[in-house]
CSV table of C-alpha atoms in Angstrom, one decimal:
chain,number,residue,atom,x,y,z
A,7,GLY,CA,-57.5,19.3,-200.9
A,8,ASP,CA,-56.1,16.1,-199.4
A,9,GLN,CA,-55.6,16.3,-195.6
A,10,VAL,CA,-53.7,14.3,-193.2
A,11,GLU,CA,-54.6,14.4,-189.5
A,12,GLN,CA,-51.7,13.2,-187.3
A,13,SER,CA,-52.1,12.4,-183.6
A,14,PRO,CA,-51.0,12.8,-181.0
A,15,SER,CA,-49.3,16.1,-181.5
A,16,ALA,CA,-47.0,15.4,-178.6
A,17,LEU,CA,-46.0,12.2,-176.7
A,18,SER,CA,-43.9,11.5,-173.7
A,19,LEU,CA,-42.6,7.9,-173.0
A,20,HIS,CA,-40.5,6.4,-170.5
A,21,GLU,CA,-37.6,4.3,-171.7
A,22,GLY,CA,-38.7,0.7,-172.4
A,23,THR,CA,-42.3,1.5,-172.9
A,24,GLY,CA,-44.2,1.9,-176.3
A,25,SER,CA,-47.0,3.6,-178.0
A,26,ALA,CA,-48.6,4.3,-181.4
A,27,LEU,CA,-48.8,7.2,-183.6
A,28,ARG,CA,-51.7,7.5,-186.1
A,29,CYS,CA,-52.5,9.4,-189.3
A,30,ASN,CA,-56.0,9.6,-190.6
A,31,PHE,CA,-56.6,10.6,-194.3
A,32,THR,CA,-59.6,12.5,-195.6
A,33,THR,CA,-59.4,10.7,-199.0
A,34,THR,CA,-58.1,7.3,-200.2
A,35,MET,CA,-54.3,7.4,-200.4
A,36,ARG,CA,-52.0,5.2,-202.6
A,37,ALA,CA,-49.1,5.0,-200.1
A,38,VAL,CA,-47.7,6.4,-196.9
A,39,GLN,CA,-44.3,7.4,-195.7
A,40,TRP,CA,-43.1,7.8,-192.2
A,41,PHE,CA,-40.1,10.1,-191.3
A,42,ARG,CA,-38.3,11.1,-188.1
A,43,LYS,CA,-36.7,14.5,-187.8
A,44,ASN,CA,-33.7,14.2,-185.7
A,45,SER,CA,-32.0,16.7,-183.4
A,46,ARG,CA,-30.0,18.1,-186.3
A,47,GLY,CA,-33.2,18.8,-188.2
A,48,SER,CA,-32.7,16.2,-190.9
A,49,LEU,CA,-35.5,14.0,-192.1
A,50,ILE,CA,-34.8,10.3,-191.8
A,51,ASN,CA,-36.9,7.8,-193.9
A,52,LEU,CA,-38.4,5.2,-191.7
A,53,PHE,CA,-41.0,3.4,-193.9
A,54,TYR,CA,-42.8,3.4,-197.2
A,55,LEU,CA,-45.9,1.3,-197.4
A,56,ALA,CA,-48.4,0.8,-200.3
A,57,SER,CA,-50.3,-1.7,-198.1
A,58,GLY,CA,-50.0,-4.0,-195.1
A,59,THR,CA,-47.3,-3.7,-192.5
A,60,LYS,CA,-43.6,-3.4,-192.2
A,61,GLU,CA,-41.3,-3.8,-189.3
A,62,ASN,CA,-37.8,-2.5,-188.7
A,63,GLY,CA,-36.3,-3.2,-185.2
A,64,ARG,CA,-38.5,-1.6,-182.6
A,65,LEU,CA,-40.7,0.2,-185.2
A,66,LYS,CA,-43.6,-1.2,-187.0
A,67,SER,CA,-45.9,0.5,-189.4
A,68,ALA,CA,-49.3,-0.4,-190.9
A,69,PHE,CA,-51.3,1.2,-193.7
A,70,ASP,CA,-54.9,0.6,-194.6
A,71,SER,CA,-55.8,2.5,-197.7
A,72,LYS,CA,-59.5,1.5,-197.6
A,73,GLU,CA,-59.9,2.6,-194.0
A,74,ARG,CA,-57.8,5.6,-194.6
A,75,TYR,CA,-55.2,5.5,-191.8
A,76,SER,CA,-51.7,4.5,-191.1
A,77,THR,CA,-50.0,3.8,-187.7
A,78,LEU,CA,-46.5,3.8,-186.5
A,79,HIS,CA,-45.8,1.7,-183.3
A,80,ILE,CA,-42.8,2.2,-181.2
A,81,ARG,CA,-41.8,-0.5,-178.7
A,82,ASP,CA,-39.1,-0.5,-176.0
A,83,ALA,CA,-38.5,3.2,-176.5
A,84,GLN,CA,-35.0,4.5,-176.2
A,85,LEU,CA,-33.6,8.0,-175.6
A,86,GLU,CA,-32.4,8.2,-179.2
A,87,ASP,CA,-35.9,7.7,-180.5
A,88,SER,CA,-36.8,11.3,-179.4
A,89,GLY,CA,-37.7,13.6,-182.1
A,90,THR,CA,-40.5,14.7,-184.3
A,91,TYR,CA,-42.3,12.0,-186.4
A,92,PHE,CA,-44.1,12.8,-189.6
A,93,CYS,CA,-46.4,10.8,-191.8
A,94,ALA,CA,-46.7,11.8,-195.4
A,95,ALA,CA,-49.5,10.4,-197.6
A,96,GLU,CA,-49.2,9.8,-201.4
A,97,GLY,CA,-52.3,10.4,-203.4
A,98,PHE,CA,-53.4,8.6,-206.5
A,99,LEU,CA,-52.0,9.9,-209.8
A,100,LEU,CA,-54.1,10.7,-212.8
A,101,SER,CA,-51.1,10.9,-215.0
A,102,GLY,CA,-47.3,11.4,-214.9
A,103,SER,CA,-44.8,10.2,-212.4
A,104,PHE,CA,-45.2,12.8,-209.7
A,105,ASN,CA,-46.0,11.5,-206.3
A,106,LYS,CA,-47.2,14.4,-204.2
A,107,LEU,CA,-46.8,13.9,-200.5
A,108,THR,CA,-49.2,15.5,-198.0
A,109,PHE,CA,-47.7,15.7,-194.6
A,110,GLY,CA,-49.2,15.4,-191.2
A,111,ALA,CA,-48.4,18.2,-188.7
A,112,GLY,CA,-46.0,15.9,-186.8
A,113,THR,CA,-45.7,14.2,-183.4
A,114,ARG,CA,-43.1,15.4,-180.9
A,115,LEU,CA,-41.8,12.4,-179.1
A,116,ALA,CA,-39.8,12.7,-175.9
A,117,VAL,CA,-38.3,9.6,-174.4
A,118,CYS,CA,-37.4,10.1,-170.8
A,119,PRO,CA,-35.1,7.9,-168.5
B,7,GLU,CA,-26.5,5.5,-200.3
B,8,ALA,CA,-29.0,8.0,-201.5
B,9,ALA,CA,-27.7,11.6,-201.1
B,10,VAL,CA,-29.4,14.9,-201.1
B,11,THR,CA,-27.4,17.9,-200.1
B,12,GLN,CA,-28.6,21.5,-199.5
B,13,SER,CA,-26.8,24.8,-199.3
B,14,PRO,CA,-26.6,27.0,-197.4
B,15,ARG,CA,-27.7,25.3,-194.2
B,16,ASN,CA,-28.4,28.6,-192.6
B,17,LYS,CA,-29.3,31.9,-194.2
B,18,VAL,CA,-30.2,35.3,-192.8
B,19,ALA,CA,-31.7,37.7,-195.4
B,20,VAL,CA,-33.1,41.1,-195.4
B,21,THR,CA,-36.6,41.9,-196.5
B,22,GLY,CA,-36.8,42.6,-200.2
B,23,GLY,CA,-33.4,40.8,-200.9
B,24,LYS,CA,-33.0,37.9,-203.3
B,25,VAL,CA,-32.3,34.5,-201.8
B,26,THR,CA,-31.3,31.3,-203.6
B,27,LEU,CA,-31.4,27.9,-202.0
B,28,SER,CA,-29.6,25.1,-203.7
B,29,CYS,CA,-30.2,21.4,-203.8
B,30,ASN,CA,-28.0,18.7,-205.3
B,31,GLN,CA,-28.8,15.0,-205.5
B,32,THR,CA,-26.6,12.2,-206.6
B,33,ASN,CA,-29.4,9.6,-206.8
B,34,ASN,CA,-30.0,10.2,-210.5
B,35,HIS,CA,-33.7,10.7,-209.6
B,36,ASN,CA,-36.0,12.3,-212.1
B,37,ASN,CA,-38.1,14.1,-209.6
B,38,MET,CA,-37.1,16.8,-207.2
B,39,TYR,CA,-39.2,18.8,-204.7
B,40,TRP,CA,-39.0,21.8,-202.5
B,41,TYR,CA,-41.0,21.9,-199.2
B,42,ARG,CA,-41.1,24.4,-196.3
B,43,GLN,CA,-41.8,23.2,-192.8
B,44,ASP,CA,-43.6,25.4,-190.2
B,45,THR,CA,-44.8,24.5,-186.9
B,46,GLY,CA,-48.4,23.0,-187.0
B,47,HIS,CA,-48.2,22.6,-190.8
B,48,GLY,CA,-46.0,19.6,-191.5
B,49,LEU,CA,-44.1,20.1,-194.8
B,50,ARG,CA,-45.9,21.8,-197.6
B,51,LEU,CA,-44.9,21.6,-201.2
B,52,ILE,CA,-43.7,24.7,-203.0
B,53,HIS,CA,-42.3,23.6,-206.3
B,54,TYR,CA,-41.4,20.3,-207.9
B,55,SER,CA,-39.7,19.1,-211.1
B,56,TYR,CA,-40.0,16.0,-213.4
B,57,GLY,CA,-36.5,16.4,-214.8
B,58,ALA,CA,-34.0,19.0,-216.1
B,59,GLY,CA,-35.7,22.0,-217.6
B,60,SER,CA,-39.0,21.2,-215.8
B,61,THR,CA,-40.6,23.2,-212.9
B,62,GLU,CA,-44.1,22.9,-211.6
B,63,LYS,CA,-46.1,24.7,-209.0
B,64,GLY,CA,-46.9,22.9,-205.8
B,65,ASP,CA,-49.4,23.9,-203.2
B,66,ILE,CA,-47.8,27.2,-202.0
B,67,PRO,CA,-45.8,28.6,-204.9
B,68,ASP,CA,-46.5,32.2,-204.4
B,69,GLY,CA,-43.4,34.2,-203.8
B,70,TYR,CA,-41.1,31.5,-205.0
B,71,LYS,CA,-39.5,30.5,-208.2
B,72,ALA,CA,-37.7,27.3,-209.1
B,73,SER,CA,-35.0,26.3,-211.5
B,74,ARG,CA,-33.9,22.8,-212.6
B,75,PRO,CA,-30.8,23.3,-214.8
B,76,SER,CA,-29.7,19.7,-214.6
B,77,GLN,CA,-30.8,16.3,-213.3
B,78,GLU,CA,-28.7,16.9,-210.2
B,79,ASN,CA,-29.6,20.4,-209.2
B,80,PHE,CA,-32.8,22.1,-208.2
B,81,SER,CA,-32.9,25.6,-206.8
B,82,LEU,CA,-35.5,27.6,-205.0
B,83,ILE,CA,-35.5,31.4,-205.6
B,84,LEU,CA,-37.0,34.0,-203.5
B,85,GLU,CA,-36.8,37.2,-205.6
B,86,LEU,CA,-38.1,39.5,-202.9
B,87,ALA,CA,-37.8,37.9,-199.6
B,88,THR,CA,-40.4,38.6,-196.9
B,89,PRO,CA,-40.5,37.8,-193.1
B,90,SER,CA,-43.3,35.4,-193.8
B,91,GLN,CA,-40.9,33.2,-195.7
B,92,THR,CA,-38.9,32.6,-192.6
B,93,SER,CA,-38.9,28.8,-192.3
B,94,VAL,CA,-37.0,25.6,-192.7
B,95,TYR,CA,-36.8,24.4,-196.3
B,96,PHE,CA,-36.3,20.9,-197.4
B,97,CYS,CA,-35.4,19.5,-200.7
B,98,ALA,CA,-36.2,16.0,-201.7
B,99,SER,CA,-35.7,13.6,-204.7
B,100,GLY,CA,-37.5,10.5,-205.9
B,101,ASP,CA,-37.5,8.4,-209.0
B,102,GLY,CA,-41.2,8.6,-209.5
B,103,TRP,CA,-41.8,5.0,-210.2
B,104,GLY,CA,-43.0,2.0,-208.1
B,105,GLU,CA,-42.1,2.3,-204.4
B,106,ASP,CA,-41.1,5.9,-204.8
B,107,THR,CA,-39.6,6.8,-201.5
B,108,GLN,CA,-38.6,10.5,-201.3
B,109,TYR,CA,-35.2,11.2,-199.9
B,110,PHE,CA,-34.7,14.4,-198.1
B,111,GLY,CA,-31.9,16.8,-197.7
B,112,PRO,CA,-30.8,18.1,-194.2
B,113,GLY,CA,-32.8,21.3,-194.5
B,114,THR,CA,-32.0,25.0,-194.7
B,115,ARG,CA,-33.0,27.4,-192.0
B,116,LEU,CA,-33.9,30.8,-193.5
B,117,LEU,CA,-34.5,33.9,-191.4
B,118,VAL,CA,-35.8,37.0,-193.2
B,119,LEU,CA,-35.5,40.1,-191.2
């Protein structure tokens, strides 16, 4: 079935620095969502992209369906950015309105002072 | 603001017991989903629903049943709980059209002894 490979599995950043998370897809995907799991365990929606890039504050995401990848860039990292980040890819539908998400394994981000 | 709630938030069950996890959404979304999250696997889809009265099998449905009695409510039922079903369970809703972001509940931690 569809697979999503997310990297890195863990990442440590100093405050004020940045980095990028990446998800590679084994098949062509229709869209991608990025989530952050906060300290309480809740999943927070970050981005939904069907193409191109989106930016929100210090976060920027890109999705290239043809090249089968998506990235999430974090700049000027803050302590509250710590958590586990997941990408989830949406496959093309043959029929119906169901958008199945296939999740990556997650990236554990720790932001240190 | 989209709202998906889950109950209970934490549950301890015994092997062979029956467990029902409940999910309620006030988004008036047609689609609802149940996932479980385990370390190294991201989230995996158990069951989903297109609307009231509809339940469909996801990727890992064995050992689980689902019930969608209304647009707002979607339950996940473990008739005979096993320790392998110890996990964190997430419910989500989405409208299934266009930019179909899925909105997640806060999660339920289930421990089966």
